[in-house]
Coordinates of N, CA, C and O in Angstrom, one line a residue:
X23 N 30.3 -19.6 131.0 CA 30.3 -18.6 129.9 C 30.9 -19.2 128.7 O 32.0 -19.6 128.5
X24 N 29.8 -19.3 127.9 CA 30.5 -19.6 126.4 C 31.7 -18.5 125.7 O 31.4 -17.3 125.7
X25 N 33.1 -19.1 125.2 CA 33.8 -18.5 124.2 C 33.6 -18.5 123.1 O 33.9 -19.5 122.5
X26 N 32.8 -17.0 122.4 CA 32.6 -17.0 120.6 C 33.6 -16.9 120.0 O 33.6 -16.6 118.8
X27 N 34.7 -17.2 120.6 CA 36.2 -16.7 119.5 C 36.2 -18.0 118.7 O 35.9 -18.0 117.5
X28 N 36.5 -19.1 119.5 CA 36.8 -20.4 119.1 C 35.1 -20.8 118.7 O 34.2 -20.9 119.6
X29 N 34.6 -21.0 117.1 CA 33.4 -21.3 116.9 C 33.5 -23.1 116.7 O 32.5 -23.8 116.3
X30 N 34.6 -23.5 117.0 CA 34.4 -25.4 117.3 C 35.8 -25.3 117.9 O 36.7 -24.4 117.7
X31 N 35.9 -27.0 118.8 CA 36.9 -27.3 119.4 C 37.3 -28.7 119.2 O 36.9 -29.7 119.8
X32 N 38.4 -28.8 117.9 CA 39.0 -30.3 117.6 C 39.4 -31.0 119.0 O 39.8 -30.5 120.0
X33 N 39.2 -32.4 118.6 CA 39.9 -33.5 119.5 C 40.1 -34.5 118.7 O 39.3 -35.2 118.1
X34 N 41.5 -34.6 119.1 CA 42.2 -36.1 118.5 C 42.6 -37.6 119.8 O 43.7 -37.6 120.4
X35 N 41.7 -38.5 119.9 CA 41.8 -39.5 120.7 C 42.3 -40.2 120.4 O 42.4 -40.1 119.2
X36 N 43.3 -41.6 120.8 CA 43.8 -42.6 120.5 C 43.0 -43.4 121.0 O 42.6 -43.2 122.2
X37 N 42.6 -44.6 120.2 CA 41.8 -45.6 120.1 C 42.7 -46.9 120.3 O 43.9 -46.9 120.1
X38 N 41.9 -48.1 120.5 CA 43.0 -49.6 120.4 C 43.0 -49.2 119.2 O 43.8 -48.3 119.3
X39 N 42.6 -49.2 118.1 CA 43.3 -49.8 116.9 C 43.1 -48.4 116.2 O 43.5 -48.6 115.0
X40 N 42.8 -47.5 116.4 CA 42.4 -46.4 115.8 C 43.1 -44.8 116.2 O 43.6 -44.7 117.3
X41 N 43.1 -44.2 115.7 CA 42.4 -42.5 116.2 C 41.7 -42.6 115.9 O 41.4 -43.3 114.9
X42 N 40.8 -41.5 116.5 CA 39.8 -40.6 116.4 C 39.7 -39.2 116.6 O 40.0 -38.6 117.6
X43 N 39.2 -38.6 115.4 CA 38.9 -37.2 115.8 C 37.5 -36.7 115.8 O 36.5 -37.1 115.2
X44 N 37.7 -35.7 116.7 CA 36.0 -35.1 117.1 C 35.9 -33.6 117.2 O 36.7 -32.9 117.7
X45 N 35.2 -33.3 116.9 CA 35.0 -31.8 116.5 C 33.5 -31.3 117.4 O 32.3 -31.6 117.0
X46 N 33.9 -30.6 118.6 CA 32.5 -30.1 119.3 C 32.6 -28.6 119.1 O 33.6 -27.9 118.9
X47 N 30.8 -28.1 119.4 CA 30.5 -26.8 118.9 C 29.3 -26.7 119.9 O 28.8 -27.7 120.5
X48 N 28.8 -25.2 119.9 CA 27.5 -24.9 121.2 C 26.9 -24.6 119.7 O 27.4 -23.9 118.8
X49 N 25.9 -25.0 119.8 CA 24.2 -24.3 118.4 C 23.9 -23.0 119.5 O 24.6 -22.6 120.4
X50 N 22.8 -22.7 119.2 CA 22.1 -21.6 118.9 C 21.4 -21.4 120.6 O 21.4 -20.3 121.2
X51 N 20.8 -22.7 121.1 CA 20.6 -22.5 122.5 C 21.9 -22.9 123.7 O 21.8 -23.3 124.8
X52 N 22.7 -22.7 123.3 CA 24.0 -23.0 124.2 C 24.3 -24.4 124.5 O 25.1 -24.5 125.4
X53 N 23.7 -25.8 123.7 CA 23.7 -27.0 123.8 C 25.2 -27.5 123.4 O 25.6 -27.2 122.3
X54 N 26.0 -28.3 124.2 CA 27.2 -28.5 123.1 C 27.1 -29.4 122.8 O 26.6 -30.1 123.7
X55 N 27.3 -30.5 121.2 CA 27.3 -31.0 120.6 C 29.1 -31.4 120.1 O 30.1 -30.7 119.9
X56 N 28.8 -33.1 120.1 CA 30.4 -33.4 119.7 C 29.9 -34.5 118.7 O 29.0 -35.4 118.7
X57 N 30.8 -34.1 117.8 CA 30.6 -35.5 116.3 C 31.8 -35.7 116.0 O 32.8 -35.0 116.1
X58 N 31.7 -37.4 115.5 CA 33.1 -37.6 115.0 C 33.5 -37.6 113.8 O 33.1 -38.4 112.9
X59 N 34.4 -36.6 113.4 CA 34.6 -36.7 111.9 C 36.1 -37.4 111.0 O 37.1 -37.7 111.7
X60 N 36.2 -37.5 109.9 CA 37.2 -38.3 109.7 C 38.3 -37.5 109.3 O 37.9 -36.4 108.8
X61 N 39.9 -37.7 109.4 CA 40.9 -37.3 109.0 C 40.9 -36.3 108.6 O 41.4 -35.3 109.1
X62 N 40.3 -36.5 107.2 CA 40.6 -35.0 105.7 C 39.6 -34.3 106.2 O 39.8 -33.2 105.8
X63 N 38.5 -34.3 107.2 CA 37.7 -33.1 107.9 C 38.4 -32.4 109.1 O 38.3 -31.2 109.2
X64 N 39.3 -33.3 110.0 CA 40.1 -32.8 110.5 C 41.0 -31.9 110.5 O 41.3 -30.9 111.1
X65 N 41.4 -32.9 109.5 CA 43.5 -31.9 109.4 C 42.8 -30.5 108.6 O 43.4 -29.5 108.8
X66 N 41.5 -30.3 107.6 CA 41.2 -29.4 106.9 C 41.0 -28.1 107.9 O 41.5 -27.0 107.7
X67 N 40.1 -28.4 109.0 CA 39.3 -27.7 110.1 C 41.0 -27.1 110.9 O 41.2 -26.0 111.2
X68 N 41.8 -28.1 111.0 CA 42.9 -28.1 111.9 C 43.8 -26.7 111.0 O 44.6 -26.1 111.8
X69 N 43.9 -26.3 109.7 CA 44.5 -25.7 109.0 C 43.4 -24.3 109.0 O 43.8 -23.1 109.3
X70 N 42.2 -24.5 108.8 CA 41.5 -23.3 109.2 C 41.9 -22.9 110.4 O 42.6 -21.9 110.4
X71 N 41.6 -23.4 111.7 CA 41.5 -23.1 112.7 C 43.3 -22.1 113.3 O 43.4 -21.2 114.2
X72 N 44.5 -22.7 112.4 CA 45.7 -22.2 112.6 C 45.4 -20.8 112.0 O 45.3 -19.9 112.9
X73 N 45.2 -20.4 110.6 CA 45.3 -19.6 110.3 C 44.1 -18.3 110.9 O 44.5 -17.1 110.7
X74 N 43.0 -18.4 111.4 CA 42.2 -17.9 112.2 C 43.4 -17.3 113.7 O 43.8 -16.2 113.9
X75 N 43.7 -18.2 114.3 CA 44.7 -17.9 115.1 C 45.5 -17.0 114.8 O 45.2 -15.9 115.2
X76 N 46.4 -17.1 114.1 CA 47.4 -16.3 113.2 C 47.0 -14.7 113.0 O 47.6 -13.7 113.4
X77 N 45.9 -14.8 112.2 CA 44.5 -13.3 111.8 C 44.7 -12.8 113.0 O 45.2 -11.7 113.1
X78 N 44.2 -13.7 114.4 CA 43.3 -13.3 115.7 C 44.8 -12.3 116.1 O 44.8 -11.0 116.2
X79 N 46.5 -13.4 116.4 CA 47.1 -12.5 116.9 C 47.8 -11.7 116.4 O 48.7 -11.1 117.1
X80 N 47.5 -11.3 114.7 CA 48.2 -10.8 113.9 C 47.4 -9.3 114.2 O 48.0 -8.3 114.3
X81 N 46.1 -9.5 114.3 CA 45.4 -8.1 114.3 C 45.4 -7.8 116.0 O 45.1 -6.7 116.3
X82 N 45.7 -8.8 117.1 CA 46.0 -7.7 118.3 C 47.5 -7.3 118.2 O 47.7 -6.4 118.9
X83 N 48.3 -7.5 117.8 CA 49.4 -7.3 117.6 C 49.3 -5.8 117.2 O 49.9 -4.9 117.8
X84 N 48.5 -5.5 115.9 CA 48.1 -4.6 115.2 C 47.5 -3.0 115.2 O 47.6 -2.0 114.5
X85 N 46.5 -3.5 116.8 CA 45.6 -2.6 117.0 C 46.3 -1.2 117.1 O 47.4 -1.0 117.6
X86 N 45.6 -0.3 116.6 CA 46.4 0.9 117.4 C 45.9 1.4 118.5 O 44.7 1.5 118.7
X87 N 47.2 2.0 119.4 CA 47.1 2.3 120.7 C 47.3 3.7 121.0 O 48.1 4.2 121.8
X88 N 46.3 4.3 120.3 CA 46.7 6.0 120.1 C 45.9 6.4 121.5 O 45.2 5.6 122.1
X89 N 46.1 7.8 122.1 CA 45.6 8.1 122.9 C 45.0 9.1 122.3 O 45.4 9.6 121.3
X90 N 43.7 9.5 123.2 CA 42.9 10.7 123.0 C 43.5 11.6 123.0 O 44.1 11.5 124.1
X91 N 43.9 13.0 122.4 CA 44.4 14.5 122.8 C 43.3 15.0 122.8 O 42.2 14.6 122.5
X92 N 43.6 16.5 123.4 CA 42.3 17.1 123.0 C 42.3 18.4 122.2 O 41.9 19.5 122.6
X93 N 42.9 18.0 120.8 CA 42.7 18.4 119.7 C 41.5 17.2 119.0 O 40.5 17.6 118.4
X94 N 41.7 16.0 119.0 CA 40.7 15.0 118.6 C 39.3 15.1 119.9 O 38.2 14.8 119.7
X95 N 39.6 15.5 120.8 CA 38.4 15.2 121.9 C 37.5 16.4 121.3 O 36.3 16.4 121.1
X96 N 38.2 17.5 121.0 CA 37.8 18.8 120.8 C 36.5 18.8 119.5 O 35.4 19.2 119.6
X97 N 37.2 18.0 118.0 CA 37.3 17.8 116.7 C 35.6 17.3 116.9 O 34.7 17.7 116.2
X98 N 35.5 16.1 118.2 CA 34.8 15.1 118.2 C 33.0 16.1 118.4 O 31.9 16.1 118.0
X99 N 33.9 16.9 119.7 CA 32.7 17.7 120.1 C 31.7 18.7 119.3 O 30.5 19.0 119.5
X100 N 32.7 19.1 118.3 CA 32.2 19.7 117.1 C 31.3 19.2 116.3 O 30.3 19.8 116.0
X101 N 31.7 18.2 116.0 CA 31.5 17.0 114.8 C 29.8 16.8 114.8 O 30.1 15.7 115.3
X102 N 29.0 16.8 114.8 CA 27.9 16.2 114.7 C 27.8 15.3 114.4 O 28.5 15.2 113.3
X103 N 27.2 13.8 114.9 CA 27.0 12.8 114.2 C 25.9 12.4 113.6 O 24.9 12.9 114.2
X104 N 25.6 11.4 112.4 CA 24.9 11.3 111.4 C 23.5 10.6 112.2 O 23.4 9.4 112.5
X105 N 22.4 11.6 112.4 CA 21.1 10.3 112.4 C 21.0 9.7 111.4 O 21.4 10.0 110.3
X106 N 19.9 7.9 111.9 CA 19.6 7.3 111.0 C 19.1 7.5 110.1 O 19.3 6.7 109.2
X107 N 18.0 8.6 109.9 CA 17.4 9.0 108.7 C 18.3 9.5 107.9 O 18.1 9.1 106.7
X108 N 19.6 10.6 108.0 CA 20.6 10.8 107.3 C 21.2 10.2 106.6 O 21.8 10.6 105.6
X109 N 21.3 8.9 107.1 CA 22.6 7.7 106.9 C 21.8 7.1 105.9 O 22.4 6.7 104.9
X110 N 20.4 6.8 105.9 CA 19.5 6.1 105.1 C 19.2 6.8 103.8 O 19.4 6.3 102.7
X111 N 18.7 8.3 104.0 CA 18.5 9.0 102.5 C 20.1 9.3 101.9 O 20.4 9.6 100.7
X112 N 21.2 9.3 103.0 CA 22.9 9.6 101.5 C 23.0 8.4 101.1 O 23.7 8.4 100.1
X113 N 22.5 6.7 101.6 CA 22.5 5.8 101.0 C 21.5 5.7 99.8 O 21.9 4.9 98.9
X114 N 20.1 6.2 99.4 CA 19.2 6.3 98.6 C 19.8 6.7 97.8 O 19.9 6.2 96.7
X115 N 20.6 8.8 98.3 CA 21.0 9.6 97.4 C 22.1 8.8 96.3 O 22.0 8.9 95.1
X116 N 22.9 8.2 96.9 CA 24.4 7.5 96.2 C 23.7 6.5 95.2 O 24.0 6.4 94.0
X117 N 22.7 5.7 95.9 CA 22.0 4.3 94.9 C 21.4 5.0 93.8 O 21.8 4.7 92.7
X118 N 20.3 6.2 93.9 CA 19.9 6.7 92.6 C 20.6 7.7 91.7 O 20.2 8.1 90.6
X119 N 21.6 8.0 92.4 CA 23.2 8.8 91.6 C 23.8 7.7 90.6 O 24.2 7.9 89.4
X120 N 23.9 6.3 91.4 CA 24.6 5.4 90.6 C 24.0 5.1 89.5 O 24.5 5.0 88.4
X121 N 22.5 4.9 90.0 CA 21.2 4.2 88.7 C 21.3 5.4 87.3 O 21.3 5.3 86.0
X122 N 21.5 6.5 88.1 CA 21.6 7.5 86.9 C 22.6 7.8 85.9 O 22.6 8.6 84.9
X123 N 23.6 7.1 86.5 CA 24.9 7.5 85.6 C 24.9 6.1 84.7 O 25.5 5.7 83.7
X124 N 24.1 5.5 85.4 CA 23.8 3.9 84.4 C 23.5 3.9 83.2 O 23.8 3.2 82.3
X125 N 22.5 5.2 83.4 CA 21.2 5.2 82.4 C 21.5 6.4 81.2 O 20.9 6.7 80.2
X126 N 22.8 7.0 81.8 CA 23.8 8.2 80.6 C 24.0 7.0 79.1 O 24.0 5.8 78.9
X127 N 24.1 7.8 78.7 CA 24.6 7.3 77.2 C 26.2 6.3 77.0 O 27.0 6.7 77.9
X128 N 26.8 5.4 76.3 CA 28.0 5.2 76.8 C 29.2 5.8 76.7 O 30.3 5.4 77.2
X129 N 29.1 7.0 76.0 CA 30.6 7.7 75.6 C 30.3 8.6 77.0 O 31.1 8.4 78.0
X130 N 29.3 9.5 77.1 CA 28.7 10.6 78.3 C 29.4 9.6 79.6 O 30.2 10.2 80.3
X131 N 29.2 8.7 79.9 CA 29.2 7.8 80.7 C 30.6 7.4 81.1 O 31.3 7.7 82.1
X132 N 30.8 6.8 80.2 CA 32.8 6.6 79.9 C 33.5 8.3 80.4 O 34.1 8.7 81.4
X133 N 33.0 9.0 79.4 CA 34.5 10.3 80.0 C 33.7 10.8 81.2 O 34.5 11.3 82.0
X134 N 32.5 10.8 81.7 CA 32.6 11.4 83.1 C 33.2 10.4 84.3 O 33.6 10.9 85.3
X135 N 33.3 9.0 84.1 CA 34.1 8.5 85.1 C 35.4 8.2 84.6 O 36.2 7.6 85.3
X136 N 35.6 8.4 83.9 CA 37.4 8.9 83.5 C 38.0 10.1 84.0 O 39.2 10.3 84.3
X137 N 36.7 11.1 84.1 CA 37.2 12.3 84.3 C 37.6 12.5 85.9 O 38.6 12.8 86.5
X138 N 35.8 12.0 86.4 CA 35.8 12.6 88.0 C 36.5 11.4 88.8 O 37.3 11.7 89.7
X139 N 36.1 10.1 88.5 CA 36.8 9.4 89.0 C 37.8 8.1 88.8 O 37.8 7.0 89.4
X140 N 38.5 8.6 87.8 CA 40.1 8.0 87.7 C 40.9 9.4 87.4 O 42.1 9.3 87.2
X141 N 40.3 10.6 87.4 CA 41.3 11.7 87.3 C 41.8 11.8 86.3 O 43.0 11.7 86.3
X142 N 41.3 11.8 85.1 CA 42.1 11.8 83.8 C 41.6 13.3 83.3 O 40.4 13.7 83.3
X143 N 42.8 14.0 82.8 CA 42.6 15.6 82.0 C 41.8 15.6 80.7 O 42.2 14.8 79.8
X144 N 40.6 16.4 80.5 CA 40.0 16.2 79.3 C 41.0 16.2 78.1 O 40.4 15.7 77.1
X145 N 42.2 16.5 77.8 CA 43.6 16.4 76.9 C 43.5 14.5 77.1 O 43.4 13.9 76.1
X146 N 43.5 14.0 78.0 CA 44.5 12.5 78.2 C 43.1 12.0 77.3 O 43.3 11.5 76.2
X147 N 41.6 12.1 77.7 CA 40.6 11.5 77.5 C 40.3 11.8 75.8 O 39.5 11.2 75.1
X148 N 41.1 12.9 75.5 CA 40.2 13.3 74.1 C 41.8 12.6 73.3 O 41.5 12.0 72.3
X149 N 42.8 12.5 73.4 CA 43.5 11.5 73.2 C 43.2 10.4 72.8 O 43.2 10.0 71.6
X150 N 42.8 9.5 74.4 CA 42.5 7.9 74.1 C 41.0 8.0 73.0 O 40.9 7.3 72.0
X151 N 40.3 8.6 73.4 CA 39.4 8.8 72.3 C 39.8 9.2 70.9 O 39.0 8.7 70.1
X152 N 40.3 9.7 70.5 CA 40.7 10.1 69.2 C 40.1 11.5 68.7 O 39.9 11.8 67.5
X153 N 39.8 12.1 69.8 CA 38.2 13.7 69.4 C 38.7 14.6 70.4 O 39.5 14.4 71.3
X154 N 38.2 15.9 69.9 CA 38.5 16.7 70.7 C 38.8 17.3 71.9 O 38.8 16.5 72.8
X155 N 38.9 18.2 72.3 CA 39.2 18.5 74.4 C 37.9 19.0 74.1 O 37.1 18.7 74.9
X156 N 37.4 19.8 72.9 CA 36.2 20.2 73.2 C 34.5 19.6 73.4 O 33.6 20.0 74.2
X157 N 34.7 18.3 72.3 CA 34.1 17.4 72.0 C 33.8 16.7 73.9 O 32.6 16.6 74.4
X158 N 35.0 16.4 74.7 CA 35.0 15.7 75.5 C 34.3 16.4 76.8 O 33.5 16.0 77.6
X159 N 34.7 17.4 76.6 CA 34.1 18.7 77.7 C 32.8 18.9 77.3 O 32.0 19.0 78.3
X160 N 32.2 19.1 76.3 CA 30.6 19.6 76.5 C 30.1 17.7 76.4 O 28.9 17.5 76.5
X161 N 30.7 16.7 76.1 CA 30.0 15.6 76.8 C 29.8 15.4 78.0 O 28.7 14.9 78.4
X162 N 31.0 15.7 79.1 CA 30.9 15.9 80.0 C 29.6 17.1 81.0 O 29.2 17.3 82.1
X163 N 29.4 17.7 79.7 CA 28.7 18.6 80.9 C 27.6 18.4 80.4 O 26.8 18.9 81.1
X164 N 27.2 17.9 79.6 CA 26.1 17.1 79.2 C 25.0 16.1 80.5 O 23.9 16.1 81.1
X165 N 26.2 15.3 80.5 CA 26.4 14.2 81.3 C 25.8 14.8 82.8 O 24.8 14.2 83.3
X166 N 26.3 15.7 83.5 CA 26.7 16.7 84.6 C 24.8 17.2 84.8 O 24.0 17.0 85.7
X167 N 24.8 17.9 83.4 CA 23.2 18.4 83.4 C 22.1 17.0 83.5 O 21.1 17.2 84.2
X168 N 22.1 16.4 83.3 CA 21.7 15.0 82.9 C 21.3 14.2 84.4 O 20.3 13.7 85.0
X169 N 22.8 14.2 84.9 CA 22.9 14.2 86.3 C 21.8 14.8 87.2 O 21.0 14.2 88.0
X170 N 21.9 16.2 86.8 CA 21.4 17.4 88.0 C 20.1 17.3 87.9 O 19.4 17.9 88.8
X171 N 19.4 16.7 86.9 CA 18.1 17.0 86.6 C 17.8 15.5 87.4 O 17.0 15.7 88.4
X172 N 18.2 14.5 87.2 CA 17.8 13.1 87.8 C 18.0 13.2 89.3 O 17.8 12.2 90.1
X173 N 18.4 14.0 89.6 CA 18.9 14.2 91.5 C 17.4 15.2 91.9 O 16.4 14.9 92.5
X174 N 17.8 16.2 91.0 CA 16.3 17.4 91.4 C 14.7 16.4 91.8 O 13.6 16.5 92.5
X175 N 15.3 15.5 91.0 CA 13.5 15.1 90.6 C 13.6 14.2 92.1 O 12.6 14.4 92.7
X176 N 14.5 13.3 92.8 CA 14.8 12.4 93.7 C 14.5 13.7 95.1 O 14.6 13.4 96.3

């Protein structure tokens, strides 16, 4: 049985007049393959390969070890989960939500993601702009209608 954890395995030989290092790996049909490579490929692969280790027991260290209750077992049975057709058109819906807020004007554009998504009060926004709370709110709902019509049509 091949191990995919380790994706190559350094070796350092002593030679009469030399080291050598070799670095073997399995391709694609399970063949293993050993090449010799020099020093600065080594110690480089040798510094990858530590810090991979490190990651590997940093994240089992990590895992969490929660148990099932059955408040969560319960939550689960409720829950419906997402067919692929669902998961594929809320990815379309979000892609042509995005394309559309592209295609707003740039102020319309600017205060509705200041508003909805960095949370800024139409006061903080008509501030940094220098215009009104009013000015900023019917751009926003501008923007909003602008929106609603480019979703209807999708």
């Amino acid at each position: 049985m091949v191990n995919f954890m380790n994706a190559y395995i350094l070796e350092k030989t002593e030679g009469i007049d030399k080291e050598q290092y070799y670095v073997s790996f399995f391709d694609g049909n399970y063949v293993l393959h050993r090449i010799e490579i020099n020093f600065d490929i080594y110690s480089a692969l040798f510094e990858l390969n530590k810090i991979d280790r490190n990651l590997t027991r940093s994240d089992e260290r990590n895992l969490e070890h929660s148990e099932l209750t059955d408040e969560t077992l319960s939550r689960r049975i409720f829950e419906k989960s997402k067919g692929i057709e669902e998961i594929i058109l809320e990815k379309e819906m979000k892609t042509e939500f995005w394309k559309a807020i592209g295609e707003l004007p740039d102020v319309q554009r600017k205060r509705l993601l200041l508003y909805y998504d960095y949370g800024f009060s139409l006061k903080e926004i008509a501030k940094m702009e220098n215009c009104s709370i009013r000015a900023v709110k019917y751009s926003i709902d501008i923007a909003k209608k602008k929106l609603e019509e480019k979703i209807k049509k999708f």
